[in-house]
mmCIF file of C-alpha atoms and ligand atoms in Angstrom:
data_model
loop_
_atom_site.group_PDB
_atom_site.id
_atom_site.type_symbol
_atom_site.label_atom_id
_atom_site.label_comp_id
_atom_site.label_asym_id
_atom_site.label_seq_id
_atom_site.Cartn_x
_atom_site.Cartn_y
_atom_site.Cartn_z
ATOM 1 C CA MET A 111 10.041 -0.534 -45.824
ATOM 2 C CA LYS A 112 9.156 2.099 -43.268
ATOM 3 C CA ALA A 113 7.497 5.281 -44.524
ATOM 4 C CA ILE A 114 5.733 8.378 -43.296
ATOM 5 C CA ARG A 115 2.334 8.509 -45.009
ATOM 6 C CA ILE A 116 -0.724 10.696 -44.739
ATOM 7 C CA HIS A 117 -4.136 9.053 -45.187
ATOM 8 C CA GLU A 118 -6.019 12.307 -44.637
ATOM 9 C CA PHE A 119 -5.124 16.006 -44.683
ATOM 10 C CA GLY A 120 -4.677 17.902 -41.428
ATOM 11 C CA GLY A 121 -2.270 18.754 -38.610
ATOM 12 C CA PRO A 122 0.986 16.978 -37.713
ATOM 13 C CA GLU A 123 -1.086 14.149 -36.155
ATOM 14 C CA VAL A 124 -2.031 12.826 -39.636
ATOM 15 C CA LEU A 125 1.603 11.768 -40.273
ATOM 16 C CA ARG A 126 1.753 7.997 -39.798
ATOM 17 C CA TYR A 127 4.940 5.936 -39.522
ATOM 18 C CA GLU A 128 4.090 2.587 -41.072
ATOM 19 C CA ASP A 129 5.238 -0.464 -43.035
ATOM 20 C CA ILE A 130 4.561 -0.492 -46.753
ATOM 21 C CA SER A 131 5.893 -2.606 -49.617
ATOM 22 C CA ASP A 132 9.245 -1.697 -51.175
ATOM 23 C CA PRO A 133 9.106 0.222 -54.477
ATOM 24 C CA GLN A 134 10.001 -1.827 -57.585
ATOM 25 C CA PRO A 135 12.142 0.190 -60.014
ATOM 26 C CA ARG A 136 11.129 0.229 -63.693
ATOM 27 C CA LYS A 137 13.748 -0.604 -66.328
ATOM 28 C CA ASP A 138 14.632 3.095 -66.676
ATOM 29 C CA GLN A 139 14.727 3.751 -62.936
ATOM 30 C CA VAL A 140 17.218 3.625 -60.100
ATOM 31 C CA LEU A 141 16.430 2.305 -56.622
ATOM 32 C CA VAL A 142 17.934 4.562 -53.953
ATOM 33 C CA ARG A 143 18.285 3.827 -50.222
ATOM 34 C CA ILE A 144 17.425 7.138 -48.574
ATOM 35 C CA LYS A 145 19.931 8.383 -46.001
ATOM 36 C CA ALA A 146 18.442 11.856 -45.520
ATOM 37 C CA CYS A 147 15.342 13.772 -46.607
ATOM 38 C CA ALA A 148 15.254 17.512 -45.959
ATOM 39 C CA MET A 149 11.970 19.274 -45.201
ATOM 40 C CA ASN A 150 10.454 22.229 -47.027
ATOM 41 C CA HIS A 151 7.363 24.331 -46.356
ATOM 42 C CA LEU A 152 5.824 22.332 -49.185
ATOM 43 C CA ASP A 153 5.675 19.321 -46.810
ATOM 44 C CA ILE A 154 3.330 21.316 -44.592
ATOM 45 C CA TRP A 155 1.152 22.471 -47.499
ATOM 46 C CA VAL A 156 0.930 18.875 -48.753
ATOM 47 C CA ARG A 157 0.008 17.619 -45.273
ATOM 48 C CA LYS A 158 -2.713 20.266 -44.950
ATOM 49 C CA GLY A 159 -4.064 19.420 -48.420
ATOM 50 C CA LEU A 160 -3.064 20.456 -51.931
ATOM 51 C CA PRO A 161 -4.843 19.706 -55.219
ATOM 52 C CA GLY A 162 -3.238 16.748 -57.018
ATOM 53 C CA VAL A 163 -2.148 14.897 -53.857
ATOM 54 C CA LYS A 164 -3.604 11.353 -53.931
ATOM 55 C CA LEU A 165 -4.046 9.607 -50.584
ATOM 56 C CA PRO A 166 -2.362 7.761 -49.023
ATOM 57 C CA HIS A 167 0.726 9.814 -49.811
ATOM 58 C CA ILE A 168 4.437 9.946 -48.892
ATOM 59 C CA PRO A 169 5.668 13.566 -48.599
ATOM 60 C CA GLY A 170 9.277 14.765 -48.902
ATOM 61 C CA SER A 171 11.098 16.503 -51.772
ATOM 62 C CA ASP A 172 14.817 16.616 -51.000
ATOM 63 C CA VAL A 173 16.492 13.212 -51.022
ATOM 64 C CA ALA A 174 20.080 12.038 -50.651
ATOM 65 C CA GLY A 175 21.145 8.402 -50.409
ATOM 66 C CA GLU A 176 22.918 5.448 -51.973
ATOM 67 C CA ILE A 177 22.106 3.538 -55.138
ATOM 68 C CA VAL A 178 20.874 -0.001 -54.372
ATOM 69 C CA GLU A 179 20.185 -1.259 -57.893
ATOM 70 C CA MET A 180 19.382 -0.053 -61.394
ATOM 71 C CA GLY A 181 16.953 -1.013 -64.120
ATOM 72 C CA GLU A 182 18.458 -2.626 -67.231
ATOM 73 C CA TYR A 183 18.179 0.551 -69.366
ATOM 74 C CA VAL A 184 20.228 2.625 -66.919
ATOM 75 C CA THR A 185 23.865 3.363 -67.738
ATOM 76 C CA GLY A 186 26.552 5.561 -66.197
ATOM 77 C CA LEU A 187 25.617 4.920 -62.571
ATOM 78 C CA LYS A 188 26.590 2.107 -60.223
ATOM 79 C CA ALA A 189 25.338 0.404 -57.058
ATOM 80 C CA GLY A 190 26.692 1.951 -53.862
ATOM 81 C CA GLN A 191 27.147 5.384 -55.450
ATOM 82 C CA ARG A 192 26.250 8.364 -53.229
ATOM 83 C CA VAL A 193 23.644 10.541 -54.928
ATOM 84 C CA LEU A 194 20.977 13.193 -54.531
ATOM 85 C CA LEU A 195 17.725 13.360 -56.467
ATOM 86 C CA ALA A 196 16.541 16.235 -58.634
ATOM 87 C CA PRO A 197 13.366 17.049 -56.684
ATOM 88 C CA MET A 198 11.015 17.121 -59.645
ATOM 89 C CA HIS A 199 8.838 14.963 -61.852
ATOM 90 C CA PHE A 200 8.614 15.635 -65.600
ATOM 91 C CA CYS A 201 7.813 13.544 -68.685
ATOM 92 C CA ASN A 202 11.270 13.925 -70.313
ATOM 93 C CA HIS A 203 9.868 13.700 -73.869
ATOM 94 C CA CYS A 204 7.538 16.682 -74.486
ATOM 95 C CA ALA A 205 8.704 19.763 -76.433
ATOM 96 C CA LYS A 206 9.412 21.663 -73.207
ATOM 97 C CA CYS A 207 11.380 18.839 -71.598
ATOM 98 C CA VAL A 208 13.582 18.196 -74.616
ATOM 99 C CA ALA A 209 14.213 21.957 -74.838
ATOM 100 C CA GLY A 210 15.512 21.772 -71.262
ATOM 101 C CA LEU A 211 12.513 23.601 -69.781
ATOM 102 C CA GLN A 212 11.372 20.801 -67.465
ATOM 103 C CA ASN A 213 9.540 23.172 -65.116
ATOM 104 C CA GLN A 214 7.176 24.076 -68.007
ATOM 105 C CA CYS A 215 6.331 20.399 -68.751
ATOM 106 C CA PRO A 216 2.560 19.701 -68.559
ATOM 107 C CA GLU A 217 3.379 16.825 -66.164
ATOM 108 C CA PHE A 218 5.746 18.888 -64.022
ATOM 109 C CA SER A 219 5.443 18.429 -60.294
ATOM 110 C CA VAL A 220 7.718 18.687 -57.302
ATOM 111 C CA LEU A 221 8.798 15.364 -55.799
ATOM 112 C CA GLY A 222 6.534 14.693 -52.814
ATOM 113 C CA ASN A 223 3.693 16.839 -54.201
ATOM 114 C CA ALA A 224 1.767 15.152 -57.045
ATOM 115 C CA VAL A 225 4.188 12.201 -56.946
ATOM 116 C CA GLU A 226 5.277 10.309 -53.842
ATOM 117 C CA GLY A 227 8.351 11.624 -52.079
ATOM 118 C CA GLY A 228 11.227 10.642 -49.848
ATOM 119 C CA ASN A 229 9.906 10.325 -46.285
ATOM 120 C CA CYS A 230 10.712 6.614 -46.470
ATOM 121 C CA GLU A 231 13.619 4.170 -46.742
ATOM 122 C CA LEU A 232 13.662 3.404 -50.484
ATOM 123 C CA ILE A 233 12.638 5.342 -53.583
ATOM 124 C CA ALA A 234 12.605 4.452 -57.282
ATOM 125 C CA ALA A 235 13.522 7.437 -59.469
ATOM 126 C CA PRO A 236 14.168 7.925 -63.193
ATOM 127 C CA ALA A 237 17.901 7.842 -63.955
ATOM 128 C CA VAL A 238 17.776 11.442 -65.232
ATOM 129 C CA ASN A 239 16.936 12.582 -61.674
ATOM 130 C CA VAL A 240 19.876 10.777 -60.041
ATOM 131 C CA ILE A 241 22.961 12.966 -59.561
ATOM 132 C CA PRO A 242 26.201 11.691 -57.939
ATOM 133 C CA ILE A 243 27.585 13.785 -55.057
ATOM 134 C CA PRO A 244 31.213 14.253 -53.936
ATOM 135 C CA ASP A 245 32.537 12.581 -50.757
ATOM 136 C CA SER A 246 33.031 16.037 -49.237
ATOM 137 C CA LEU A 247 29.255 16.453 -48.956
ATOM 138 C CA ASP A 248 27.530 14.400 -46.233
ATOM 139 C CA PHE A 249 24.002 13.123 -46.796
ATOM 140 C CA ASN A 250 22.313 15.651 -44.481
ATOM 141 C CA HIS A 251 23.886 18.582 -46.286
ATOM 142 C CA ALA A 252 23.350 17.006 -49.723
ATOM 143 C CA ALA A 253 19.623 16.624 -48.981
ATOM 144 C CA SER A 254 19.501 20.284 -47.934
ATOM 145 C CA VAL A 255 20.565 21.522 -51.357
ATOM 146 C CA PRO A 256 18.296 20.695 -54.294
ATOM 147 C CA LEU A 257 14.929 22.406 -53.874
ATOM 148 C CA VAL A 258 15.997 25.680 -52.287
ATOM 149 C CA PHE A 259 19.214 26.257 -54.222
ATOM 150 C CA LEU A 260 17.527 25.423 -57.524
ATOM 151 C CA THR A 261 14.587 27.683 -56.633
ATOM 152 C CA ALA A 262 16.841 30.619 -55.676
ATOM 153 C CA TRP A 263 19.063 30.135 -58.758
ATOM 154 C CA HIS A 264 16.087 30.060 -61.141
ATOM 155 C CA MET A 265 14.551 33.131 -59.467
ATOM 156 C CA LEU A 266 17.666 35.286 -59.563
ATOM 157 C CA VAL A 267 19.501 33.970 -62.627
ATOM 158 C CA GLY A 268 16.811 32.430 -64.844
ATOM 159 C CA ARG A 269 13.992 34.882 -64.166
ATOM 160 C CA ALA A 270 15.353 38.174 -62.777
ATOM 161 C CA GLY A 271 18.580 38.136 -64.868
ATOM 162 C CA ILE A 272 20.812 39.145 -61.954
ATOM 163 C CA ARG A 273 23.963 41.063 -62.863
ATOM 164 C CA PRO A 274 27.126 41.744 -60.840
ATOM 165 C CA GLY A 275 26.929 44.869 -58.716
ATOM 166 C CA GLN A 276 23.160 45.005 -58.394
ATOM 167 C CA THR A 277 21.399 45.493 -55.074
ATOM 168 C CA VAL A 278 19.157 42.603 -54.026
ATOM 169 C CA LEU A 279 16.623 42.389 -51.189
ATOM 170 C CA VAL A 280 16.157 38.787 -50.009
ATOM 171 C CA LEU A 281 13.141 38.293 -47.736
ATOM 172 C CA GLY A 282 13.412 35.910 -44.777
ATOM 173 C CA ALA A 283 17.101 35.159 -44.209
ATOM 174 C CA ASN A 284 16.327 32.087 -42.093
ATOM 175 C CA SER A 285 14.163 30.318 -44.681
ATOM 176 C CA GLY A 286 15.644 27.748 -47.031
ATOM 177 C CA VAL A 287 15.184 29.914 -50.107
ATOM 178 C CA GLY A 288 16.468 32.962 -48.178
ATOM 179 C CA ILE A 289 19.686 31.175 -47.185
ATOM 180 C CA ALA A 290 20.221 30.091 -50.784
ATOM 181 C CA GLY A 291 19.185 33.478 -52.215
ATOM 182 C CA ILE A 292 21.644 35.461 -50.072
ATOM 183 C CA GLN A 293 24.510 33.219 -51.180
ATOM 184 C CA VAL A 294 23.555 33.220 -54.886
ATOM 185 C CA ALA A 295 23.300 37.034 -54.878
ATOM 186 C CA LYS A 296 26.689 37.353 -53.150
ATOM 187 C CA PHE A 297 28.105 34.855 -55.676
ATOM 188 C CA PHE A 298 27.252 37.515 -58.297
ATOM 189 C CA ASN A 299 28.968 40.190 -56.189
ATOM 190 C CA CYS A 300 25.701 41.942 -55.454
ATOM 191 C CA GLU A 301 24.961 44.059 -52.396
ATOM 192 C CA VAL A 302 22.535 42.017 -50.335
ATOM 193 C CA ILE A 303 19.905 43.309 -47.933
ATOM 194 C CA THR A 304 17.915 40.709 -46.031
ATOM 195 C CA THR A 305 15.359 40.495 -43.216
ATOM 196 C CA ALA A 306 15.287 38.477 -39.997
ATOM 197 C CA GLY A 307 13.217 38.448 -36.824
ATOM 198 C CA ASP A 308 15.702 38.178 -33.958
ATOM 199 C CA ASP A 309 19.357 38.840 -33.049
ATOM 200 C CA HIS A 310 20.401 35.204 -33.471
ATOM 201 C CA LYS A 311 19.008 35.071 -37.037
ATOM 202 C CA ILE A 312 20.466 38.504 -37.835
ATOM 203 C CA ALA A 313 23.942 37.274 -36.819
ATOM 204 C CA LYS A 314 23.508 34.102 -38.897
ATOM 205 C CA ALA A 315 22.410 36.140 -41.928
ATOM 206 C CA ARG A 316 25.572 38.252 -41.657
ATOM 207 C CA GLU A 317 27.673 35.068 -41.489
ATOM 208 C CA LEU A 318 26.116 34.008 -44.796
ATOM 209 C CA GLY A 319 27.360 37.213 -46.370
ATOM 210 C CA ALA A 320 24.382 39.572 -46.150
ATOM 211 C CA ASP A 321 25.638 43.173 -46.189
ATOM 212 C CA HIS A 322 22.616 44.587 -44.328
ATOM 213 C CA VAL A 323 20.000 42.877 -42.158
ATOM 214 C CA ILE A 324 16.651 44.494 -41.355
ATOM 215 C CA ASN A 325 14.749 43.344 -38.258
ATOM 216 C CA HIS A 326 11.288 42.970 -39.811
ATOM 217 C CA TYR A 327 9.557 43.083 -36.425
ATOM 218 C CA LYS A 328 11.193 46.325 -35.300
ATOM 219 C CA GLN A 329 11.847 48.155 -38.576
ATOM 220 C CA LYS A 330 9.810 49.015 -41.669
ATOM 221 C CA ILE A 331 11.487 47.191 -44.555
ATOM 222 C CA SER A 332 11.013 49.806 -47.320
ATOM 223 C CA GLU A 333 12.147 52.663 -45.058
ATOM 224 C CA GLU A 334 15.326 50.812 -44.104
ATOM 225 C CA VAL A 335 15.964 49.908 -47.750
ATOM 226 C CA ARG A 336 15.631 53.600 -48.647
ATOM 227 C CA LYS A 337 18.204 54.527 -45.995
ATOM 228 C CA ILE A 338 20.631 51.746 -46.966
ATOM 229 C CA THR A 339 20.428 52.542 -50.695
ATOM 230 C CA SER A 340 20.501 56.360 -50.354
ATOM 231 C CA LYS A 341 16.844 56.532 -51.484
ATOM 232 C CA GLN A 342 17.568 54.493 -54.650
ATOM 233 C CA GLY A 343 15.787 51.240 -53.834
ATOM 234 C CA VAL A 344 16.916 47.774 -54.912
ATOM 235 C CA ASP A 345 17.188 46.211 -58.376
ATOM 236 C CA ILE A 346 15.656 42.877 -57.370
ATOM 237 C CA VAL A 347 13.414 41.668 -54.544
ATOM 238 C CA LEU A 348 13.356 37.922 -53.886
ATOM 239 C CA GLU A 349 9.838 37.337 -52.472
ATOM 240 C CA HIS A 350 8.303 34.170 -51.055
ATOM 241 C CA VAL A 351 6.457 35.483 -48.020
ATOM 242 C CA GLY A 352 3.294 36.935 -49.582
ATOM 243 C CA PRO A 353 0.784 39.359 -48.018
ATOM 244 C CA ALA A 354 2.844 40.010 -44.845
ATOM 245 C CA THR A 355 5.650 41.657 -46.848
ATOM 246 C CA TRP A 356 4.256 42.233 -50.379
ATOM 247 C CA GLU A 357 3.648 45.967 -50.211
ATOM 248 C CA GLU A 358 6.977 46.596 -48.481
ATOM 249 C CA SER A 359 8.694 44.499 -51.151
ATOM 250 C CA LEU A 360 7.185 46.527 -54.017
ATOM 251 C CA ARG A 361 8.007 49.799 -52.250
ATOM 252 C CA SER A 362 11.635 48.705 -51.880
ATOM 253 C CA LEU A 363 12.211 48.505 -55.649
ATOM 254 C CA LYS A 364 13.986 51.185 -57.634
ATOM 255 C CA PRO A 365 12.328 52.356 -60.888
ATOM 256 C CA ALA A 366 12.339 49.486 -63.433
ATOM 257 C CA GLY A 367 13.146 47.058 -60.598
ATOM 258 C CA THR A 368 12.064 43.426 -60.550
ATOM 259 C CA LEU A 369 10.129 41.529 -57.912
ATOM 260 C CA VAL A 370 10.405 37.773 -58.361
ATOM 261 C CA THR A 371 8.252 35.469 -56.233
ATOM 262 C CA CYS A 372 8.162 31.733 -55.608
ATOM 263 C CA GLY A 373 5.887 31.407 -52.612
ATOM 264 C CA ALA A 374 2.907 32.436 -50.545
ATOM 265 C CA THR A 375 3.885 31.461 -47.014
ATOM 266 C CA THR A 376 1.552 33.992 -45.359
ATOM 267 C CA GLY A 377 -1.321 33.557 -47.852
ATOM 268 C CA PRO A 378 -2.161 33.588 -51.567
ATOM 269 C CA GLN A 379 -3.877 36.976 -52.075
ATOM 270 C CA VAL A 380 -2.063 40.293 -52.502
ATOM 271 C CA GLY A 381 -3.010 43.617 -54.061
ATOM 272 C CA PHE A 382 -1.101 46.450 -55.623
ATOM 273 C CA ASP A 383 -1.703 49.900 -57.002
ATOM 274 C CA LEU A 384 -1.472 49.634 -60.804
ATOM 275 C CA ARG A 385 -0.412 53.278 -61.019
ATOM 276 C CA PHE A 386 2.576 52.531 -58.803
ATOM 277 C CA VAL A 387 3.569 49.530 -60.956
ATOM 278 C CA PHE A 388 3.256 51.185 -64.380
ATOM 279 C CA SER A 389 4.601 54.604 -63.475
ATOM 280 C CA ARG A 390 7.673 53.063 -61.863
ATOM 281 C CA GLN A 391 7.913 50.451 -64.677
ATOM 282 C CA LEU A 392 8.206 47.547 -62.256
ATOM 283 C CA SER A 393 8.361 43.887 -63.271
ATOM 284 C CA VAL A 394 6.554 41.249 -61.206
ATOM 285 C CA LEU A 395 7.734 37.744 -62.106
ATOM 286 C CA GLY A 396 6.608 34.295 -61.010
ATOM 287 C CA SER A 397 9.123 31.510 -60.584
ATOM 288 C CA TYR A 398 8.637 27.805 -59.928
ATOM 289 C CA MET A 399 11.536 25.480 -59.117
ATOM 290 C CA GLY A 400 13.897 25.443 -62.105
ATOM 291 C CA THR A 401 15.284 23.341 -64.929
ATOM 292 C CA MET A 402 17.620 20.333 -64.870
ATOM 293 C CA GLY A 403 20.273 22.471 -66.572
ATOM 294 C CA GLU A 404 20.028 25.055 -63.796
ATOM 295 C CA LEU A 405 20.187 22.340 -61.147
ATOM 296 C CA HIS A 406 23.439 20.969 -62.598
ATOM 297 C CA GLU A 407 24.780 24.528 -62.806
ATOM 298 C CA VAL A 408 24.038 25.443 -59.193
ATOM 299 C CA LEU A 409 25.235 22.040 -57.924
ATOM 300 C CA LYS A 410 28.621 22.676 -59.507
ATOM 301 C CA HIS A 411 29.019 25.660 -57.183
ATOM 302 C CA VAL A 412 27.726 23.712 -54.169
ATOM 303 C CA PHE A 413 30.111 20.816 -54.867
ATOM 304 C CA SER A 414 33.037 23.259 -55.118
ATOM 305 C CA GLY A 415 32.071 24.691 -51.717
ATOM 306 C CA ARG A 416 31.212 28.198 -52.936
ATOM 307 C CA LEU A 417 27.522 27.791 -52.057
ATOM 308 C CA LYS A 418 26.800 26.130 -48.717
ATOM 309 C CA PRO A 419 23.669 24.317 -47.544
ATOM 310 C CA ILE A 420 22.837 24.973 -43.878
ATOM 311 C CA VAL A 421 21.404 22.224 -41.661
ATOM 312 C CA ASP A 422 19.486 23.424 -38.595
ATOM 313 C CA ARG A 423 18.763 20.038 -36.987
ATOM 314 C CA THR A 424 17.904 16.446 -37.728
ATOM 315 C CA PHE A 425 15.061 14.198 -36.575
ATOM 316 C CA PRO A 426 14.670 10.428 -36.976
ATOM 317 C CA LEU A 427 12.101 9.749 -39.730
ATOM 318 C CA LYS A 428 9.693 8.219 -37.233
ATOM 319 C CA GLU A 429 9.600 11.581 -35.414
ATOM 320 C CA ALA A 430 8.357 13.419 -38.505
ATOM 321 C CA ARG A 431 5.464 14.769 -36.477
ATOM 322 C CA ALA A 432 7.817 16.551 -34.048
ATOM 323 C CA ALA A 433 9.793 17.843 -37.040
ATOM 324 C CA HIS A 434 6.631 19.335 -38.584
ATOM 325 C CA GLU A 435 5.704 20.953 -35.270
ATOM 326 C CA TYR A 436 9.218 22.385 -35.007
ATOM 327 C CA MET A 437 9.056 23.769 -38.561
ATOM 328 C CA GLU A 438 5.674 25.377 -37.955
ATOM 329 C CA LYS A 439 7.162 27.370 -35.066
ATOM 330 C CA SER A 440 9.672 28.895 -37.579
ATOM 331 C CA GLN A 441 12.494 28.830 -35.046
ATOM 332 C CA MET A 442 14.966 27.199 -37.433
ATOM 333 C CA PHE A 443 17.817 28.726 -39.368
ATOM 334 C CA GLY A 444 18.461 26.255 -42.150
ATOM 335 C CA LYS A 445 17.074 22.895 -43.091
ATOM 336 C CA ILE A 446 15.342 20.319 -40.960
ATOM 337 C CA VAL A 447 16.451 16.847 -42.065
ATOM 338 C CA LEU A 448 14.631 13.550 -41.499
ATOM 339 C CA ILE A 449 16.829 10.453 -41.226
ATOM 340 C CA PRO A 450 15.298 7.020 -41.962
HETATM 341 ZN ZN1 LIG B 292 7.671 17.075 -70.434
#
């Protein structure tokens, strides 16, 4: 089959389109012909070099496609079925996994990070990861769902305990997790404030349901949040940006508010004033992907059309390099999808 592989870490030029042997599914696995693989910032981190990535390596976390064949232990699925893959690797037999806490499994990794991903034509995946999709969802949109919607759902529902009527600040409306986060917060009838960098993205954020959009280049986020909330601040901040917004995010919280973070797009190191955190009784929570139970829960709302994946544009798989360059310019609103 054809695949995008990296043999060394570096810029977009290390992505090679090449022929490799087809994967052979184990008896408990399903072989899926990939029709679409959506990109995430993780693809860029993996390409630049992350611990645990063994070379050569196939990146790509978000896969949708058709079942080709199944191992003899697999039941309940059939060849030709349209599916997406849960974008995670876990052992499925440790105490955490059997308790439904797959993202706390010692073997847990995101598909395409410590295990090979979906920038290729065929992938063998454990049956537990294979989830049928309705005909109403095309492959490009199906591939745009799993990682970001699961991440946003786990952050807001699993970690921050979102409740109807709260006020939520979602950083970066145009990012995958921002698009999902705005919709999940609106799903809970929350008032949503988000940030965007230009008029086009501001208009798109409003279309998604954001009640207020702050231009983070022209306005100071915490000052705008103060104005919008009549000096109250927000209950929850959904963070994934890191140092560029961290202090503004903390300052936007009301007393006893919660900052939940899943990313470090602008860097890994931040600081905060302990006195500010304890005196205002703030909670700072980490969040990483989510559980299989949460994935099935959020997919139910995607399949019913209440939560909507957004596709920005597609590239043929062999043009993965151009797709990476496009993503690194951050001009997109929605997912970039690679098509084998
Ligand atoms: Zn496990």
